[in-house]
PDB file of C-alpha atoms in Angstrom:
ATOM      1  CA  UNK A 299      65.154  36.436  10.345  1.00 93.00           C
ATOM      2  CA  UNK A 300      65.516  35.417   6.277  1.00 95.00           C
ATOM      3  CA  UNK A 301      64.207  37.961   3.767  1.00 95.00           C
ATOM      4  CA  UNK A 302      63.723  41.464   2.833  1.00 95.00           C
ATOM      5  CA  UNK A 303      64.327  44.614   4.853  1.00 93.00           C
ATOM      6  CA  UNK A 304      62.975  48.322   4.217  1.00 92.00           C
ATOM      7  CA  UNK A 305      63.656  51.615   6.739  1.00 89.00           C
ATOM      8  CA  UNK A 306      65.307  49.329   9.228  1.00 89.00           C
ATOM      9  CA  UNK A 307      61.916  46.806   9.146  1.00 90.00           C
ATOM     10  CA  UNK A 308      61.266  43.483   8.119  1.00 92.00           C
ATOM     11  CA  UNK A 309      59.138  43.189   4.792  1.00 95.00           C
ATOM     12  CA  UNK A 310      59.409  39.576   3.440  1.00 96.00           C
ATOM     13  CA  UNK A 311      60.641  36.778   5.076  1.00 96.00           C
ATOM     14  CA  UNK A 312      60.951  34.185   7.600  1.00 97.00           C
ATOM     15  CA  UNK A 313      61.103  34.561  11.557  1.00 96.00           C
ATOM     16  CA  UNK A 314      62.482  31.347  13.777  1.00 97.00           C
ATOM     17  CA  UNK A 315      62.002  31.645  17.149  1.00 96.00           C
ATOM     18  CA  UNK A 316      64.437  30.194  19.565  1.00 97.00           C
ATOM     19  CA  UNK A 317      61.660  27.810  20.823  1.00 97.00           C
ATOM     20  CA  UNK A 318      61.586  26.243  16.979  1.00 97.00           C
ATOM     21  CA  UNK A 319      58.130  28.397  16.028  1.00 98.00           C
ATOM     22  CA  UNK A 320      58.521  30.414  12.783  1.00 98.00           C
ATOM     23  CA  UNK A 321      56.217  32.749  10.811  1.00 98.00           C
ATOM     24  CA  UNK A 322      56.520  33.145   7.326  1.00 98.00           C
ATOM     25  CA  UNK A 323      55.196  36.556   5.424  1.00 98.00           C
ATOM     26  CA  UNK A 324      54.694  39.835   5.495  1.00 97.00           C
ATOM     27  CA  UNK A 325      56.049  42.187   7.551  1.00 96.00           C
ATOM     28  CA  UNK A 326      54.178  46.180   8.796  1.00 95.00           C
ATOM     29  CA  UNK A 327      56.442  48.700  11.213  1.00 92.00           C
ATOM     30  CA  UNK A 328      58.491  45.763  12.699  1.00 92.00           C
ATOM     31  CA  UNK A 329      54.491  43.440  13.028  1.00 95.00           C
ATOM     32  CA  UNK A 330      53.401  40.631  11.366  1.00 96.00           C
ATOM     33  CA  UNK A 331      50.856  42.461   9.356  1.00 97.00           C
ATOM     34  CA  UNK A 332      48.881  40.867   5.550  1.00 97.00           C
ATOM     35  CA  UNK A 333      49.141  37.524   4.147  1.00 98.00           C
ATOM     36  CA  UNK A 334      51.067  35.162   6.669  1.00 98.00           C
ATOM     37  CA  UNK A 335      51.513  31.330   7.955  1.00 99.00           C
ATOM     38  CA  UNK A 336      52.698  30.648  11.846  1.00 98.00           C
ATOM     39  CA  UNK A 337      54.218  27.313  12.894  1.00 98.00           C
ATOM     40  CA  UNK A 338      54.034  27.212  16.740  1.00 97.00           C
ATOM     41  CA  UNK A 339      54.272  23.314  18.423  1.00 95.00           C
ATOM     42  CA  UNK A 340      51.317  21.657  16.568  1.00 96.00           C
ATOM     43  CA  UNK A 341      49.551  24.179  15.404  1.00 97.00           C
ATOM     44  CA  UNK A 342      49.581  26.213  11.769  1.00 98.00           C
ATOM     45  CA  UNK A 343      47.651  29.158  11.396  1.00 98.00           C
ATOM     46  CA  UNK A 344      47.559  30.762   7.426  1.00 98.00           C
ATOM     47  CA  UNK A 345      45.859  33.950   6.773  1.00 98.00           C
ATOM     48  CA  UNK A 346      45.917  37.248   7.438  1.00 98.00           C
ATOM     49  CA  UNK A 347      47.688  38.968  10.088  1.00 97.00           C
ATOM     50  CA  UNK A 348      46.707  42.780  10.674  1.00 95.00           C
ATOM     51  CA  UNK A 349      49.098  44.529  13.273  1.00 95.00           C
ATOM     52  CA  UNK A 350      51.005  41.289  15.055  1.00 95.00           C
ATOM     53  CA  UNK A 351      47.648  40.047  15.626  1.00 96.00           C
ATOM     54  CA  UNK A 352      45.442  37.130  13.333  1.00 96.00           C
ATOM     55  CA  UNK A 353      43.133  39.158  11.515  1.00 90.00           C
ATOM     56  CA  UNK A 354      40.069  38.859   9.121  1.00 93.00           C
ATOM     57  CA  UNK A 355      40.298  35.266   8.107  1.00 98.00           C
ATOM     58  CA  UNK A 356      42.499  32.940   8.382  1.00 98.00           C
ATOM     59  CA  UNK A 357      42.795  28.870   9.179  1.00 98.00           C
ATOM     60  CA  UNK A 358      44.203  27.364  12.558  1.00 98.00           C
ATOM     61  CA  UNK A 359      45.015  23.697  11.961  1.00 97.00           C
ATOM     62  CA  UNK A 360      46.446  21.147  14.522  1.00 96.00           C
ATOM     63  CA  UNK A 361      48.799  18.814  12.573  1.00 93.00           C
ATOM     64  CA  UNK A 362      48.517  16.022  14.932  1.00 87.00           C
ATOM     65  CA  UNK A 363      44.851  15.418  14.754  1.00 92.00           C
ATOM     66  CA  UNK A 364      42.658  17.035  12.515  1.00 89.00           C
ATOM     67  CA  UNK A 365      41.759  19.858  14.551  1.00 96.00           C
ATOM     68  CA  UNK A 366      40.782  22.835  12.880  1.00 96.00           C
ATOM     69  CA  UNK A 367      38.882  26.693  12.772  1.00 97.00           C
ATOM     70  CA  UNK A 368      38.418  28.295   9.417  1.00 98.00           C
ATOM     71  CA  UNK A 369      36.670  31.922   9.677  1.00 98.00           C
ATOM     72  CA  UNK A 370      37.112  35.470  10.892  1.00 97.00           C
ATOM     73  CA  UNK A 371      39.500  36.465  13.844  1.00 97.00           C
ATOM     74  CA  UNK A 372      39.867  39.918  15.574  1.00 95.00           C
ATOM     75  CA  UNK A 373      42.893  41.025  17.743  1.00 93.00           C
ATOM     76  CA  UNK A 374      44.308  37.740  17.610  1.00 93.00           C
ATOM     77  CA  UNK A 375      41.162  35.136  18.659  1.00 95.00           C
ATOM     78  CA  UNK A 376      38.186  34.065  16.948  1.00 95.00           C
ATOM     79  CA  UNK A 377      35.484  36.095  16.562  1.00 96.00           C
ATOM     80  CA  UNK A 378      32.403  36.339  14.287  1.00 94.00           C
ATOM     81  CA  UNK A 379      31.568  33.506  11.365  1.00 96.00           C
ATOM     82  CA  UNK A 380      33.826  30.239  11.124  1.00 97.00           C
ATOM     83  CA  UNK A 381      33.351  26.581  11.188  1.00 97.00           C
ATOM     84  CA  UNK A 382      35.646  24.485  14.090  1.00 96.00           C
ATOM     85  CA  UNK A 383      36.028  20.906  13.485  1.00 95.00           C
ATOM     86  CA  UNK A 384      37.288  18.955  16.645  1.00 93.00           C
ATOM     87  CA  UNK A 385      39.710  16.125  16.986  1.00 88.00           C
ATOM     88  CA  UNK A 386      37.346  13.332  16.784  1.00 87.00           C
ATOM     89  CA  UNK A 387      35.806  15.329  13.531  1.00 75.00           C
ATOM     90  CA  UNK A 388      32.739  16.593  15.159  1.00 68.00           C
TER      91      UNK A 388
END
């Protein structure tokens, strides 16, 4: 971890995982938690990030091929209004 510390807790920064995967943000009680992008393989997901989890809104692009959901997310998976393009763009 790079970045600011409060109480013992991350605040600001960036997290790299041994596996290569970092997340870059904000920081609640030791949780990913407000405005926040993850890097994990392929996939980027920017947005916000409410207790650990993806939350609200947020986009989950594949870099490789176009892949993509931009919309709402609860605990983590989509849920509610968003538009998912697919590989082959349909």
């Amino acid at each position: 971890y790079s970045g600011s510390w409060s109480h013992g807790f991350e605040v600001l920064g960036v997290y790299t995982w041994p596996s290569g995967n970092t997340y870059q943000g904000t920081w609640a009680q030791g949780k990913r938690h407000g405005i926040g992008m993850e890097s994990k393989g392929k996939w980027v997901y920017k947005g916000e990030w409410t207790h650990g989890f993806k939350g609200r809104y947020g986009v989950r692009e594949c870099t490789g091929n176009g892949a993509k959901y931009e919309g709402t997310w609860s605990n983590g998976l989509q849920d509610g209004y968003g538009t998912e393009t697919y590989s082959d763009g349909g």
